[in-house]
Amino acid sequence: MFSFKEYSEEIIATVIVLLLLVAMRVIVAKLIRRFASSSQLLEHRTNLAIKYTHVLMNVLVVISLIVIWGVETKDILFTVSSIATVIGVAFFAQWSILSNITSGMILFFSFPFRIGDTIKIHDKDFPIEAEIEDISAFHVNLKTKEGEKIIFPNNLLLQKGISIMPTQYEEKEFFD
């Protein structure tokens, strides 16, 4: 039968870890939003970064709770290695998805171009010159001068040479 006295240390440690998780999620979200606002990043890309960090924190909390509740180390290592093997095989089969997500994160943090920039993708067979309309976790939406919409995978953006074209402003007369 369950006894509070028997598991009091584990219960208290669990509550502390869960409170730390909530506090860290709030703090990390605020820090990422502050970084995004100071560097003028887009809101949906900021939300993606927050989601990725929350997933990482949740995984770390689950591992911490497993340790707190006294699961044997060899059992943890066996479980983690089994899960890593299954995930590794699944990601190997779906390497392009993992590659695009990783590339999306790299593009988010290095941010070599912004929405509204016109870029030229140096591809021998299919060169593209287009304006960036949106950048998501998996792909970039482009629009050519002719109005053609192109969805370009993030991993290819990191593999191809890219030129950021200078913005051309039309000279207009301004009136009060």
Coordinates of N, CA and C in Angstrom, one line a residue:
M1 N 0.8 -1.2 0.0 CA 0.0 0.0 0.0 C 0.9 1.2 0.0
F2 N 0.4 2.3 -0.6 CA 1.2 3.6 -0.8 C 1.2 4.3 0.6
S3 N 2.4 4.7 1.0 CA 2.5 5.4 2.2 C 3.3 6.7 1.9
F4 N 2.7 7.9 2.3 CA 3.3 9.2 2.1 C 4.7 9.2 2.8
K5 N 4.8 8.7 4.0 CA 6.1 8.7 4.7 C 7.2 8.0 4.0
E6 N 6.8 6.9 3.3 CA 7.7 6.0 2.6 C 8.3 6.7 1.4
Y7 N 7.5 7.5 0.7 CA 7.9 8.1 -0.5 C 7.9 9.7 -0.4
S8 N 8.0 10.2 0.8 CA 8.0 11.7 1.0 C 9.1 12.4 0.3
E9 N 10.3 11.8 0.3 CA 11.5 12.5 -0.4 C 11.2 12.5 -1.9
E10 N 10.8 11.4 -2.4 CA 10.5 11.4 -3.9 C 9.4 12.4 -4.3
I11 N 8.4 12.4 -3.5 CA 7.3 13.3 -3.8 C 7.7 14.8 -3.7
I12 N 8.4 15.1 -2.7 CA 8.9 16.5 -2.6 C 9.9 16.8 -3.7
A13 N 10.8 15.9 -4.0 CA 11.7 16.2 -5.2 C 11.0 16.3 -6.5
T14 N 9.9 15.5 -6.7 CA 9.1 15.6 -7.9 C 8.4 16.9 -8.0
V15 N 7.8 17.4 -6.9 CA 7.2 18.7 -6.9 C 8.2 19.8 -7.2
I16 N 9.4 19.7 -6.6 CA 10.4 20.7 -6.9 C 10.8 20.7 -8.3
V17 N 11.0 19.5 -8.9 CA 11.4 19.5 -10.3 C 10.3 20.0 -11.2
L18 N 9.1 19.7 -10.9 CA 8.0 20.2 -11.7 C 7.8 21.7 -11.6
L19 N 8.0 22.3 -10.4 CA 8.0 23.7 -10.2 C 9.2 24.4 -11.0
L20 N 10.3 23.8 -10.9 CA 11.5 24.3 -11.7 C 11.2 24.2 -13.2
L21 N 10.5 23.2 -13.6 CA 10.2 23.1 -15.1 C 9.3 24.2 -15.5
V22 N 8.3 24.5 -14.7 CA 7.4 25.6 -15.0 C 8.1 26.9 -15.0
A23 N 8.9 27.2 -14.0 CA 9.7 28.4 -13.9 C 10.7 28.5 -15.1
M24 N 11.4 27.5 -15.4 CA 12.3 27.5 -16.5 C 11.7 27.7 -17.9
R25 N 10.5 27.1 -18.1 CA 9.8 27.3 -19.3 C 9.4 28.8 -19.5
V26 N 8.9 29.4 -18.4 CA 8.6 30.8 -18.5 C 9.8 31.7 -18.7
I27 N 10.9 31.4 -18.0 CA 12.1 32.2 -18.1 C 12.7 32.1 -19.5
V28 N 12.8 30.8 -20.0 CA 13.4 30.6 -21.3 C 12.5 31.2 -22.4
A29 N 11.2 31.1 -22.3 CA 10.3 31.7 -23.3 C 10.5 33.2 -23.3
K30 N 10.6 33.9 -22.1 CA 10.9 35.3 -22.1 C 12.2 35.7 -22.7
L31 N 13.3 34.9 -22.4 CA 14.6 35.2 -22.9 C 14.6 35.1 -24.4
I32 N 14.0 34.0 -25.0 CA 13.9 33.9 -26.4 C 13.1 35.0 -27.1
R33 N 12.0 35.4 -26.5 CA 11.2 36.5 -27.0 C 12.0 37.8 -26.9
R34 N 12.8 38.0 -25.9 CA 13.6 39.2 -25.7 C 14.7 39.2 -26.8
F35 N 15.3 38.1 -27.0 CA 16.3 38.0 -28.1 C 15.7 38.3 -29.4
A36 N 14.5 37.7 -29.7 CA 13.8 37.8 -31.0 C 13.4 39.3 -31.2
S37 N 13.0 40.0 -30.2 CA 12.6 41.4 -30.3 C 13.8 42.3 -30.5
S38 N 14.9 42.0 -29.9 CA 16.1 42.8 -30.0 C 16.7 42.6 -31.4
S39 N 16.5 41.4 -32.0 CA 17.1 41.2 -33.3 C 16.1 41.2 -34.4
Q40 N 14.9 41.6 -34.0 CA 13.8 41.8 -35.0 C 13.4 40.5 -35.8
L41 N 13.3 39.4 -35.0 CA 13.0 38.1 -35.6 C 11.4 38.0 -35.7
L42 N 11.0 37.1 -36.5 CA 9.5 37.0 -36.7 C 8.9 36.1 -35.6
E43 N 7.7 36.4 -35.2 CA 7.0 35.8 -34.1 C 6.9 34.2 -34.3
H44 N 6.5 33.8 -35.5 CA 6.3 32.3 -35.6 C 7.6 31.6 -35.5
R45 N 8.7 32.2 -36.0 CA 10.0 31.5 -35.8 C 10.4 31.5 -34.3
T46 N 10.1 32.5 -33.6 CA 10.3 32.6 -32.2 C 9.6 31.5 -31.5
N47 N 8.3 31.3 -31.9 CA 7.5 30.2 -31.3 C 8.1 28.9 -31.6
L48 N 8.6 28.6 -32.7 CA 9.3 27.4 -33.0 C 10.4 27.1 -32.1
A49 N 11.3 28.1 -31.9 CA 12.4 27.9 -31.0 C 12.0 27.7 -29.6
I50 N 10.9 28.3 -29.2 CA 10.4 28.1 -27.8 C 9.9 26.6 -27.7
K51 N 9.1 26.2 -28.7 CA 8.6 24.8 -28.7 C 9.8 23.8 -28.6
Y52 N 10.8 24.0 -29.4 CA 12.0 23.1 -29.4 C 12.6 23.0 -28.1
T53 N 12.8 24.2 -27.5 CA 13.5 24.2 -26.1 C 12.6 23.6 -25.1
H54 N 11.3 23.8 -25.2 CA 10.3 23.1 -24.2 C 10.4 21.6 -24.3
V55 N 10.4 21.1 -25.6 CA 10.5 19.7 -25.7 C 11.8 19.1 -25.1
L56 N 12.9 19.8 -25.3 CA 14.2 19.4 -24.7 C 14.1 19.4 -23.2
M57 N 13.5 20.5 -22.6 CA 13.4 20.6 -21.1 C 12.5 19.5 -20.6
N58 N 11.4 19.2 -21.3 CA 10.5 18.1 -20.9 C 11.2 16.7 -20.9
V59 N 12.0 16.5 -21.9 CA 12.8 15.2 -21.9 C 13.7 15.2 -20.7
L60 N 14.4 16.3 -20.4 CA 15.3 16.3 -19.3 C 14.6 16.1 -17.9
V61 N 13.4 16.7 -17.8 CA 12.6 16.5 -16.6 C 12.1 15.0 -16.5
V62 N 11.7 14.4 -17.5 CA 11.3 13.0 -17.5 C 12.5 12.1 -17.0
I63 N 13.7 12.4 -17.5 CA 14.9 11.7 -17.1 C 15.2 11.9 -15.6
S64 N 15.0 13.2 -15.2 CA 15.2 13.5 -13.8 C 14.2 12.8 -12.9
L65 N 13.0 12.7 -13.3 CA 12.0 12.0 -12.5 C 12.2 10.5 -12.4
I66 N 12.7 10.0 -13.5 CA 13.1 8.6 -13.5 C 14.2 8.3 -12.5
V67 N 15.2 9.2 -12.4 CA 16.3 9.0 -11.5 C 15.8 9.3 -10.1
I68 N 14.9 10.3 -9.9 CA 14.4 10.6 -8.5 C 13.6 9.4 -8.0
W69 N 12.8 8.7 -8.8 CA 12.0 7.6 -8.3 C 12.8 6.3 -8.2
G70 N 14.1 6.3 -8.5 CA 14.9 5.2 -8.2 C 15.0 4.1 -9.2
V71 N 14.7 4.4 -10.4 CA 14.9 3.4 -11.4 C 16.4 3.0 -11.6
E72 N 16.7 1.8 -11.7 CA 18.1 1.4 -11.7 C 18.8 2.0 -12.9
T73 N 20.0 2.3 -12.8 CA 20.8 3.0 -13.8 C 20.9 2.1 -15.1
K74 N 21.1 0.8 -14.9 CA 21.2 -0.1 -16.0 C 19.9 -0.2 -16.8
D75 N 18.8 -0.1 -16.0 CA 17.5 -0.1 -16.7 C 17.3 1.2 -17.5
I76 N 17.7 2.3 -16.9 CA 17.6 3.6 -17.7 C 18.4 3.5 -18.9
L77 N 19.7 3.1 -18.8 CA 20.5 3.0 -20.0 C 20.0 2.0 -21.0
F78 N 19.4 0.9 -20.6 CA 18.8 0.0 -21.6 C 17.6 0.6 -22.3
T79 N 16.8 1.3 -21.5 CA 15.6 1.9 -22.1 C 16.0 3.1 -23.0
V80 N 16.9 3.9 -22.6 CA 17.3 5.0 -23.4 C 18.0 4.5 -24.7
S81 N 18.8 3.5 -24.6 CA 19.5 3.0 -25.8 C 18.5 2.4 -26.7
S82 N 17.5 1.7 -26.2 CA 16.5 1.1 -27.0 C 15.7 2.2 -27.8
I83 N 15.3 3.2 -27.0 CA 14.5 4.3 -27.6 C 15.4 5.1 -28.6
A84 N 16.6 5.3 -28.3 CA 17.5 6.0 -29.3 C 17.7 5.1 -30.5
T85 N 17.8 3.8 -30.4 CA 17.9 3.0 -31.6 C 16.7 3.1 -32.5
V86 N 15.5 3.0 -31.8 CA 14.3 3.1 -32.6 C 14.1 4.5 -33.3
I87 N 14.4 5.5 -32.5 CA 14.4 6.9 -33.1 C 15.4 7.0 -34.2
G88 N 16.6 6.5 -33.9 CA 17.7 6.6 -35.0 C 17.3 5.9 -36.3
V89 N 16.7 4.8 -36.2 CA 16.2 4.1 -37.4 C 15.1 4.9 -38.1
A90 N 14.2 5.4 -37.3 CA 13.1 6.1 -37.8 C 13.6 7.4 -38.5
F91 N 14.5 8.1 -37.8 CA 15.1 9.3 -38.4 C 15.9 9.0 -39.6
F92 N 16.6 7.9 -39.6 CA 17.4 7.6 -40.8 C 16.5 7.3 -42.0
A93 N 15.4 6.7 -41.7 CA 14.4 6.5 -42.8 C 13.8 7.8 -43.2
Q94 N 13.7 8.8 -42.3 CA 13.1 10.1 -42.6 C 14.2 11.2 -42.4
W95 N 15.4 11.0 -43.0 CA 16.5 11.9 -42.8 C 16.2 13.3 -43.3
S96 N 15.4 13.4 -44.3 CA 15.1 14.7 -44.9 C 14.3 15.6 -43.9
I97 N 13.4 14.9 -43.2 CA 12.6 15.7 -42.2 C 13.5 16.2 -41.1
L98 N 14.4 15.4 -40.6 CA 15.3 15.8 -39.5 C 16.3 16.8 -40.1
S99 N 16.7 16.6 -41.3 CA 17.6 17.6 -41.9 C 17.0 19.0 -42.1
N100 N 15.7 19.0 -42.5 CA 15.0 20.2 -42.7 C 14.7 20.9 -41.3
I101 N 14.4 20.2 -40.3 CA 14.2 20.8 -39.0 C 15.5 21.4 -38.4
T102 N 16.6 20.6 -38.6 CA 17.9 21.1 -38.1 C 18.3 22.3 -38.9
S103 N 18.1 22.3 -40.2 CA 18.4 23.5 -41.0 C 17.5 24.7 -40.7
G104 N 16.2 24.4 -40.4 CA 15.4 25.5 -39.9 C 15.9 26.2 -38.6
M105 N 16.4 25.4 -37.7 CA 16.9 25.9 -36.5 C 18.2 26.7 -36.8
I106 N 19.1 26.2 -37.7 CA 20.3 26.9 -38.0 C 19.9 28.2 -38.7
L107 N 19.0 28.2 -39.6 CA 18.5 29.4 -40.3 C 17.9 30.4 -39.2
F108 N 17.2 29.9 -38.2 CA 16.7 30.8 -37.2 C 17.7 31.5 -36.4
F109 N 18.8 30.8 -36.0 CA 19.8 31.4 -35.1 C 20.8 32.2 -35.9
S110 N 21.2 31.7 -37.1 CA 22.2 32.4 -37.9 C 21.6 33.5 -38.6
F111 N 20.3 33.3 -39.1 CA 19.5 34.3 -39.8 C 20.2 35.1 -40.8
P112 N 20.7 34.5 -41.9 CA 21.5 35.2 -42.9 C 20.6 36.1 -43.8
F113 N 19.3 35.8 -43.9 CA 18.3 36.6 -44.6 C 17.0 36.7 -43.9
R114 N 16.2 37.6 -44.4 CA 14.9 37.9 -43.7 C 13.8 37.8 -44.7
I115 N 12.6 37.7 -44.2 CA 11.4 37.8 -45.1 C 11.4 39.1 -45.8
G116 N 11.1 39.1 -47.0 CA 11.2 40.3 -47.8 C 12.4 40.5 -48.6
D117 N 13.5 39.8 -48.2 CA 14.8 39.8 -49.0 C 14.6 39.1 -50.3
T118 N 15.2 39.5 -51.3 CA 15.3 38.8 -52.6 C 16.6 38.1 -52.6
I119 N 16.5 36.8 -52.9 CA 17.7 35.9 -52.9 C 17.9 35.3 -54.3
K120 N 19.1 34.9 -54.6 CA 19.4 34.2 -55.8 C 20.0 32.9 -55.3
I121 N 19.4 31.7 -55.7 CA 19.9 30.4 -55.3 C 20.7 29.9 -56.5
H122 N 22.0 29.7 -56.3 CA 22.9 29.2 -57.3 C 22.9 27.7 -57.5
D123 N 22.0 27.3 -58.4 CA 21.8 25.9 -58.7 C 22.1 25.8 -60.2
K124 N 23.0 24.9 -60.5 CA 23.4 24.7 -61.9 C 22.2 24.4 -62.8
D125 N 21.3 23.5 -62.4 CA 20.2 23.1 -63.3 C 19.0 24.1 -63.2
F126 N 18.7 24.5 -62.0 CA 17.5 25.4 -61.8 C 17.8 26.6 -60.9
P127 N 18.5 27.6 -61.5 CA 18.8 28.8 -60.7 C 17.5 29.5 -60.4
I128 N 17.4 30.1 -59.2 CA 16.1 30.7 -58.8 C 16.5 32.1 -58.2
E129 N 15.7 33.1 -58.6 CA 15.8 34.4 -58.0 C 14.4 34.8 -57.6
A130 N 14.2 34.9 -56.3 CA 12.8 35.1 -55.7 C 12.9 35.9 -54.4
E131 N 11.7 36.4 -54.0 CA 11.6 37.1 -52.7 C 11.1 36.1 -51.7
I132 N 11.7 36.2 -50.5 CA 11.3 35.3 -49.4 C 10.0 35.8 -48.8
E133 N 9.0 34.9 -48.8 CA 7.7 35.3 -48.3 C 7.5 34.8 -46.9
D134 N 8.0 33.6 -46.6 CA 7.9 33.0 -45.3 C 9.0 32.0 -45.0
I135 N 9.4 31.8 -43.8 CA 10.4 30.8 -43.4 C 9.8 30.0 -42.3
S136 N 9.7 28.7 -42.5 CA 9.1 27.8 -41.5 C 10.1 26.8 -41.1
A137 N 9.7 25.8 -40.3 CA 10.6 24.8 -39.7 C 11.1 23.9 -40.8
F138 N 10.3 23.6 -41.9 CA 10.7 22.7 -42.9 C 11.1 23.3 -44.2
H139 N 10.6 24.5 -44.6 CA 10.8 25.0 -45.9 C 10.7 26.6 -45.9
V140 N 11.1 27.1 -47.0 CA 11.0 28.6 -47.2 C 10.1 28.8 -48.4
N141 N 9.1 29.7 -48.3 CA 8.2 30.1 -49.4 C 8.8 31.2 -50.1
L142 N 9.0 31.0 -51.4 CA 9.6 32.1 -52.3 C 8.5 32.5 -53.3
K143 N 8.7 33.7 -53.8 CA 7.8 34.2 -54.9 C 8.7 34.9 -55.9
T144 N 8.7 34.4 -57.2 CA 9.5 35.0 -58.2 C 8.8 36.3 -58.7
K145 N 9.6 37.1 -59.6 CA 9.0 38.3 -60.2 C 7.8 38.0 -61.0
E146 N 7.7 36.8 -61.6 CA 6.6 36.4 -62.4 C 5.4 36.0 -61.6
G147 N 5.5 35.9 -60.3 CA 4.4 35.5 -59.5 C 4.4 34.1 -59.1
E148 N 5.4 33.3 -59.6 CA 5.4 31.9 -59.3 C 5.8 31.6 -57.9
K149 N 5.1 30.8 -57.2 CA 5.4 30.5 -55.8 C 6.2 29.2 -55.7
I150 N 7.3 29.2 -55.0 CA 8.2 28.1 -54.9 C 8.4 27.8 -53.4
I151 N 8.3 26.5 -53.1 CA 8.5 26.0 -51.7 C 9.9 25.3 -51.8
F152 N 10.8 25.8 -51.1 CA 12.2 25.4 -51.1 C 12.6 24.8 -49.8
P153 N 13.1 23.5 -49.7 CA 13.4 22.9 -48.4 C 14.6 23.6 -47.8
N154 N 14.5 23.7 -46.4 CA 15.6 24.4 -45.7 C 16.9 23.8 -45.9
N155 N 17.0 22.4 -45.9 CA 18.3 21.8 -46.0 C 19.0 22.1 -47.3
L156 N 18.2 22.3 -48.4 CA 18.8 22.7 -49.7 C 19.3 24.2 -49.6
L157 N 18.7 25.0 -48.8 CA 19.2 26.4 -48.7 C 20.6 26.4 -48.1
L158 N 20.8 25.5 -47.2 CA 22.2 25.5 -46.6 C 23.2 24.8 -47.4
Q159 N 22.7 24.0 -48.4 CA 23.7 23.3 -49.3 C 24.0 24.1 -50.5
K160 N 23.1 25.0 -51.0 CA 23.4 25.7 -52.2 C 24.0 27.1 -51.8
G161 N 24.7 27.6 -52.8 CA 25.2 29.0 -52.7 C 24.0 30.0 -52.8
I162 N 24.0 31.0 -52.0 CA 22.9 31.9 -52.0 C 23.5 33.3 -52.0
S163 N 22.9 34.2 -52.9 CA 23.2 35.6 -52.9 C 22.0 36.4 -52.4
I164 N 22.2 37.3 -51.5 CA 21.1 38.2 -51.1 C 21.2 39.4 -52.0
M165 N 20.2 39.6 -52.8 CA 20.2 40.7 -53.8 C 19.9 42.0 -53.1
P166 N 20.6 43.1 -53.5 CA 20.3 44.4 -52.9 C 18.9 44.8 -53.2
T167 N 18.3 45.5 -52.2 CA 16.9 45.9 -52.4 C 16.9 47.1 -53.3
Q168 N 16.0 47.1 -54.2 CA 15.9 48.2 -55.2 C 14.6 49.0 -54.8
Y169 N 14.9 50.3 -54.4 CA 13.8 51.2 -54.1 C 13.4 52.0 -55.3
E170 N 12.2 52.1 -55.5 CA 11.7 52.9 -56.6 C 11.7 54.4 -56.1
E171 N 12.2 55.2 -56.9 CA 12.2 56.6 -56.5 C 10.9 57.2 -56.8
K172 N 10.3 57.7 -55.7 CA 8.9 58.3 -55.8 C 9.0 59.7 -55.1
E173 N 8.1 60.5 -55.6 CA 8.0 61.8 -55.0 C 7.0 61.7 -53.8
F174 N 7.4 62.3 -52.7 CA 6.5 62.2 -51.5 C 5.9 63.5 -51.3
F175 N 4.6 63.5 -51.0 CA 3.8 64.7 -50.8 C 3.3 64.7 -49.4
D176 N 3.2 65.9 -48.8 CA 2.6 66.0 -47.4 C 1.1 65.9 -47.5

